[in-house]
Short mmCIF file of C-alpha atoms in Angstrom, two decimals:
data_model
loop_
_atom_site.label_atom_id
_atom_site.label_comp_id
_atom_site.label_asym_id
_atom_site.label_seq_id
_atom_site.Cartn_x
_atom_site.Cartn_y
_atom_site.Cartn_z
CA MET I 1 82.55 88.75 84.47
CA ILE I 2 83.74 92.28 85.42
CA ASN I 3 83.82 94.74 82.83
CA THR I 4 85.37 98.51 82.81
CA VAL I 5 85.49 101.52 80.00
CA ASP I 6 88.18 103.96 80.23
CA PHE I 7 89.55 106.24 77.60
CA ILE I 8 92.06 109.53 77.65
CA THR I 9 93.16 112.47 75.48
CA PRO I 10 96.87 111.91 74.80
CA PRO I 11 99.34 112.51 77.85
CA VAL I 12 102.27 112.59 75.12
CA ASP I 13 102.28 113.57 71.21
CA ASP I 14 104.14 110.08 70.21
CA PRO I 15 101.26 107.80 69.65
CA TYR I 16 102.80 104.34 70.10
CA TRP I 17 103.35 105.54 73.58
CA PHE I 18 99.74 106.91 74.13
CA GLY I 19 98.22 103.80 72.91
CA GLN I 20 100.58 101.55 75.27
CA ILE I 21 99.59 104.17 78.28
CA SER I 22 95.93 104.19 77.19
CA ALA I 23 95.58 100.63 77.02
CA ALA I 24 97.34 99.85 80.45
CA ASN I 25 95.45 102.53 82.24
CA SER I 26 92.17 100.75 80.98
CA ILE I 27 93.39 97.41 81.87
CA SER I 28 94.26 98.51 85.24
CA ASP I 29 90.81 98.70 86.22
CA ILE I 30 90.06 94.98 85.95
CA TYR I 31 93.61 94.49 87.91
CA SER I 32 92.37 96.64 90.65
CA MET I 33 89.64 94.27 91.16
CA GLY I 34 91.72 91.09 91.59
CA GLY I 35 90.54 89.98 87.64
CA ARG I 36 92.01 88.55 84.96
CA PRO I 37 91.31 90.42 81.55
CA VAL I 38 89.98 88.49 78.78
CA THR I 39 88.97 90.74 76.30
CA ALA I 40 89.02 94.26 75.01
CA LEU I 41 87.22 97.04 72.26
CA ASN I 42 88.93 99.69 71.26
CA LEU I 43 87.20 103.26 71.90
CA VAL I 44 88.55 105.64 69.21
CA MET I 45 87.46 109.13 69.10
CA PHE I 46 89.78 110.90 66.46
CA PRO I 47 90.49 113.75 63.82
CA SER I 48 90.50 111.75 60.33
CA LYS I 49 90.54 115.12 58.41
CA ALA I 50 93.16 117.18 60.49
CA LEU I 51 95.50 114.26 61.58
CA ASP I 52 97.45 111.48 59.03
CA MET I 53 95.87 108.10 59.61
CA GLY I 54 99.02 106.93 60.66
CA PHE I 55 98.66 108.61 63.56
CA LEU I 56 95.63 106.27 64.34
CA LYS I 57 97.67 103.31 63.11
CA GLU I 58 100.48 103.71 65.55
CA ILE I 59 97.76 104.54 68.73
CA LEU I 60 95.97 101.11 68.10
CA ARG I 61 99.32 99.54 67.69
CA GLY I 62 100.40 100.51 70.84
CA GLY I 63 96.87 99.63 72.62
CA HIS I 64 97.30 95.86 70.64
CA ASP I 65 100.52 95.03 72.17
CA LYS I 66 99.24 96.04 75.53
CA VAL I 67 96.30 93.82 74.95
CA THR I 68 98.59 90.89 73.95
CA GLU I 69 100.85 91.18 76.88
CA ALA I 70 97.83 91.04 79.08
CA GLY I 71 97.17 87.74 77.60
CA ALA I 72 93.78 89.47 76.02
CA SER I 73 92.43 89.19 72.69
CA LEU I 74 91.39 92.48 71.03
CA VAL I 75 88.29 91.54 69.47
CA GLY I 76 86.79 94.57 68.12
CA GLY I 77 85.97 98.39 68.62
CA HIS I 78 83.85 101.66 67.70
CA SER I 79 85.29 104.70 66.47
CA VAL I 80 83.96 108.45 66.25
CA ASP I 81 85.03 111.37 64.42
CA ASP I 82 86.31 113.84 66.92
CA GLN I 83 88.09 117.06 66.88
CA GLU I 84 90.62 116.07 69.61
CA PRO I 85 92.19 112.19 69.76
CA LYS I 86 90.87 110.26 72.55
CA TYR I 87 91.89 106.17 73.21
CA GLY I 88 91.28 103.82 75.70
CA LEU I 89 89.38 100.41 75.68
CA CYS I 90 86.38 98.71 77.02
CA VAL I 91 88.01 95.68 78.81
CA ASN I 92 85.95 92.43 79.97
CA GLY I 93 87.47 90.13 82.86
CA VAL I 94 86.96 87.29 84.99
CA VAL I 95 87.09 87.03 88.82
CA HIS I 96 85.24 84.50 91.22
CA PRO I 97 82.54 86.37 93.13
CA ASP I 98 83.63 85.53 96.40
CA GLN I 99 87.23 86.72 95.57
CA ILE I 100 86.54 90.45 94.20
CA ILE I 101 88.85 92.99 95.88
CA SER I 102 87.71 96.52 96.41
CA ASN I 103 88.61 99.48 97.71
CA ALA I 104 86.29 99.36 100.84
CA GLY I 105 88.09 95.91 102.40
CA ALA I 106 90.91 97.83 104.18
CA GLN I 107 90.78 96.80 108.11
CA PRO I 108 92.42 98.66 110.98
CA GLY I 109 96.17 97.41 111.39
CA ASP I 110 96.33 97.38 107.43
CA ALA I 111 99.84 98.24 105.99
CA LEU I 112 99.27 100.24 102.55
CA VAL I 113 101.84 99.24 99.41
CA LEU I 114 101.84 101.73 96.90
CA THR I 115 103.45 99.86 93.46
CA LYS I 116 104.34 103.34 90.89
CA PRO I 117 105.62 106.35 91.57
CA LEU I 118 103.37 109.62 91.63
CA GLY I 119 103.68 112.97 89.56
CA SER I 120 102.96 112.16 86.02
CA GLY I 121 100.54 114.60 85.42
CA VAL I 122 102.24 117.95 86.43
CA LEU I 123 105.38 116.10 84.05
CA PHE I 124 103.08 115.77 80.80
CA ASN I 125 101.83 119.35 81.30
CA ALA I 126 105.75 120.55 81.49
CA VAL I 127 106.16 118.46 78.50
CA ARG I 128 103.65 120.07 76.29
CA ALA I 129 104.39 123.54 77.97
CA GLY I 130 108.01 123.01 76.65
CA LYS I 131 109.37 123.07 80.33
CA PHE I 132 110.14 119.18 80.68
CA PRO I 133 112.46 117.50 77.82
CA PHE I 134 110.58 114.89 76.33
CA HIS I 135 113.31 112.47 76.04
CA GLU I 136 113.69 112.11 79.73
CA LEU I 137 109.92 111.60 80.12
CA GLU I 138 110.41 108.94 77.55
CA LYS I 139 113.59 107.47 79.39
CA ASN I 140 112.30 107.44 82.89
CA ILE I 141 108.80 107.97 83.32
CA LEU I 142 106.83 106.22 80.29
CA PRO I 143 108.10 102.95 80.65
CA SER I 144 106.74 103.10 83.86
CA LEU I 145 103.50 104.07 82.75
CA ALA I 146 103.04 101.72 79.92
CA GLU I 147 103.73 98.83 82.44
CA LEU I 148 100.66 96.98 83.57
CA ASN I 149 99.49 95.96 87.05
CA GLY I 150 99.09 92.46 86.44
CA LYS I 151 102.45 91.05 88.01
CA ALA I 152 101.48 93.73 90.97
CA ILE I 153 98.17 92.25 91.56
CA GLU I 154 99.06 88.54 91.17
CA THR I 155 101.92 88.81 93.55
CA ALA I 156 99.33 90.83 95.88
CA LEU I 157 96.64 87.88 95.54
CA GLN I 158 99.35 85.59 97.27
CA PHE I 159 98.36 87.41 100.53
CA ASP I 160 96.05 88.40 102.74
CA LEU I 161 94.91 91.51 100.54
CA HIS I 162 91.84 93.32 102.10
CA ALA I 163 91.67 96.20 99.63
CA CYS I 164 92.82 97.45 96.07
CA THR I 165 92.61 100.55 94.23
CA ASP I 166 94.52 102.07 91.24
CA ILE I 167 96.05 105.36 91.51
CA THR I 168 94.76 107.80 88.55
CA GLY I 169 92.99 110.90 88.43
CA PHE I 170 91.98 112.01 91.68
CA GLY I 171 95.40 111.66 93.22
CA ILE I 172 96.97 109.59 95.91
CA LEU I 173 95.26 111.77 98.64
CA GLY I 174 91.91 111.43 96.61
CA HIS I 175 92.28 107.46 96.23
CA LEU I 176 93.13 107.22 99.66
CA LEU I 177 90.13 108.78 100.75
CA GLU I 178 87.94 106.86 99.05
CA VAL I 179 89.84 103.71 100.81
CA ALA I 180 89.41 105.70 104.10
CA LEU I 181 85.81 105.96 103.69
CA GLY I 182 84.89 102.94 101.92
CA SER I 183 86.58 101.28 104.78
CA SER I 184 85.88 103.12 107.61
CA VAL I 185 89.07 103.42 108.85
CA SER I 186 91.59 106.30 109.38
CA ILE I 187 94.85 106.37 107.21
CA LEU I 188 98.15 107.52 108.49
CA LEU I 189 99.72 108.98 105.45
CA ASN I 190 104.30 108.91 105.61
CA TYR I 191 104.89 111.51 103.18
CA ALA I 192 108.80 110.76 103.31
CA LYS I 193 107.93 107.32 101.97
CA LEU I 194 105.94 108.68 98.88
CA PRO I 195 107.95 107.95 95.49
CA PHE I 196 107.91 110.63 92.77
CA TYR I 197 109.15 111.02 89.22
CA PRO I 198 112.22 112.70 88.77
CA GLY I 199 111.58 116.17 87.90
CA ALA I 200 107.92 116.30 89.19
CA LEU I 201 108.53 118.38 92.43
CA ASP I 202 111.09 120.49 90.71
CA MET I 203 107.90 121.26 88.07
CA TYR I 204 105.68 122.45 90.62
CA LYS I 205 108.23 124.68 92.38
CA LYS I 206 108.60 126.21 89.04
CA GLY I 207 104.88 127.03 88.70
CA GLN I 208 103.53 124.25 86.41
CA THR I 209 100.28 122.61 87.20
CA THR I 210 97.44 120.71 86.47
CA GLY I 211 93.91 121.15 85.23
CA SER I 212 92.93 118.82 87.74
CA ASN I 213 95.07 120.04 91.04
CA LYS I 214 92.53 122.39 92.21
CA ASP I 215 89.46 120.01 92.09
CA ASN I 216 91.40 117.55 93.44
CA ARG I 217 92.44 119.59 96.68
CA ALA I 218 88.54 120.52 96.92
CA LEU I 219 87.27 117.16 97.09
CA SER I 220 89.99 116.20 100.07
CA ALA I 221 88.60 119.11 101.60
CA GLN I 222 85.25 117.88 102.23
CA HIS I 223 86.57 115.37 104.20
CA PRO I 224 88.91 114.82 107.31
CA LEU I 225 92.73 115.53 106.28
CA ASP I 226 95.16 116.75 108.65
CA ILE I 227 98.68 117.64 107.50
CA GLN I 228 100.98 117.42 110.53
CA ILE I 229 104.46 118.18 108.90
CA HIS I 230 105.52 121.35 107.11
CA LEU I 231 105.35 120.99 103.06
CA SER I 232 106.05 123.63 100.70
CA ALA I 233 103.42 124.66 98.30
CA ALA I 234 105.38 122.36 95.68
CA GLU I 235 105.21 119.51 98.29
CA GLU I 236 101.69 119.69 98.92
CA ASP I 237 100.59 119.85 95.40
CA LEU I 238 102.22 116.41 94.45
CA LEU I 239 99.73 115.11 96.72
CA PHE I 240 96.72 116.32 94.03
CA ASP I 241 98.73 115.67 91.34
CA PRO I 242 96.23 113.44 88.92
CA GLN I 243 97.99 110.03 87.63
CA THR I 244 97.49 108.31 84.35
CA SER I 245 98.17 104.65 84.48
CA GLY I 246 99.07 105.07 88.16
CA GLY I 247 100.21 101.99 90.16
CA LEU I 248 98.00 99.81 92.58
CA LEU I 249 97.51 100.71 96.20
CA LEU I 250 97.70 97.35 98.19
CA ALA I 251 96.00 97.17 101.96
CA VAL I 252 97.45 93.83 103.47
CA PRO I 253 98.20 92.83 107.54
CA LYS I 254 101.15 94.68 108.61
CA PRO I 255 102.93 91.62 109.82
CA GLN I 256 102.59 91.00 105.92
CA THR I 257 104.37 93.96 104.28
CA GLU I 258 108.23 93.48 104.07
CA GLU I 259 107.23 89.76 102.44
CA LEU I 260 104.76 91.61 99.76
CA ILE I 261 107.18 94.35 99.34
CA THR I 262 109.98 91.67 98.84
CA ALA I 263 107.71 89.41 96.05
CA LEU I 264 107.00 92.84 94.41
CA HIS I 265 110.15 93.39 93.74
CA ASN I 266 111.46 89.94 92.89
CA LYS I 267 108.67 90.15 90.39
CA GLY I 268 110.12 93.30 88.57
CA VAL I 269 107.68 95.79 90.65
CA VAL I 270 110.88 97.58 91.53
CA SER I 271 108.56 101.19 93.27
CA ALA I 272 106.97 98.94 95.28
CA VAL I 273 107.01 100.44 98.93
CA CYS I 274 104.93 100.79 101.94
CA ILE I 275 103.71 104.61 102.26
CA GLY I 276 101.33 104.17 105.83
CA GLU I 277 98.66 102.06 107.61
CA THR I 278 94.96 102.20 108.52
CA LYS I 279 93.75 102.75 112.18
CA LYS I 280 90.56 102.63 113.76
CA GLY I 281 89.10 105.92 113.99
CA ILE I 282 87.29 108.70 112.08
CA PRO I 283 87.47 108.06 108.26
CA GLY I 284 90.31 110.28 106.85
CA ILE I 285 94.14 110.83 106.56
CA THR I 286 96.70 112.29 108.75
CA VAL I 287 99.92 113.02 106.73
CA THR I 288 103.09 113.08 108.84
#
């Protein structure tokens, strides 16, 4: 049995989308360990005197629909009156003790496959600032963020999956560093292969950022990081962009890369792409 607890503040004002994305974000922690979600508890902080309770109803409906889609059961929850709405899940899942996947099992010669695009953090902030239209976010980005990582992990487990993590608040570089340090490998990241949501780069070019970019950059600076190609300030910022309900990072033997990506695409994980590889060497990241 594995247990995870996760909740977030609203990335968008639409309560149903908020509920779906929060639930998908919480359930992803079970998937990233190779597990299957079984039960979930709602975790709610809500300003009941300031916001209409119908808002909360839609948040919970979104969460319920994602839990049901994951094949799990919603068995209760806890609520607290708070000044800002927050929502997430405490999720219980199951996995055989000998089949737990961690972010520390990558081996030299592995390929690294990412299953969702990057850049959601700056787009959320841009919508709040009125610099990016919500209808474009709803059309092009929110369906991906609300998508469960279940199909991705179910497919990956059919291969020799050495390591896995989901990409969330630390950004792509922060989570890659966790893999490098935990697995004692050096990572080569191919920047040109990174998938980004439409509009993310443009928002950084226009001066939009997030509250986590600075901290994520400082965290990465504590470890070996060699950016060998010329990147604009906006392009570099995308490496530190925090994700909500991001994709999975999968480490598999390099000869299995194309077969895995094809299998993921056939399962509907259409953004899956190889973004780099692992090698022997000092744990760290080289961006090429």
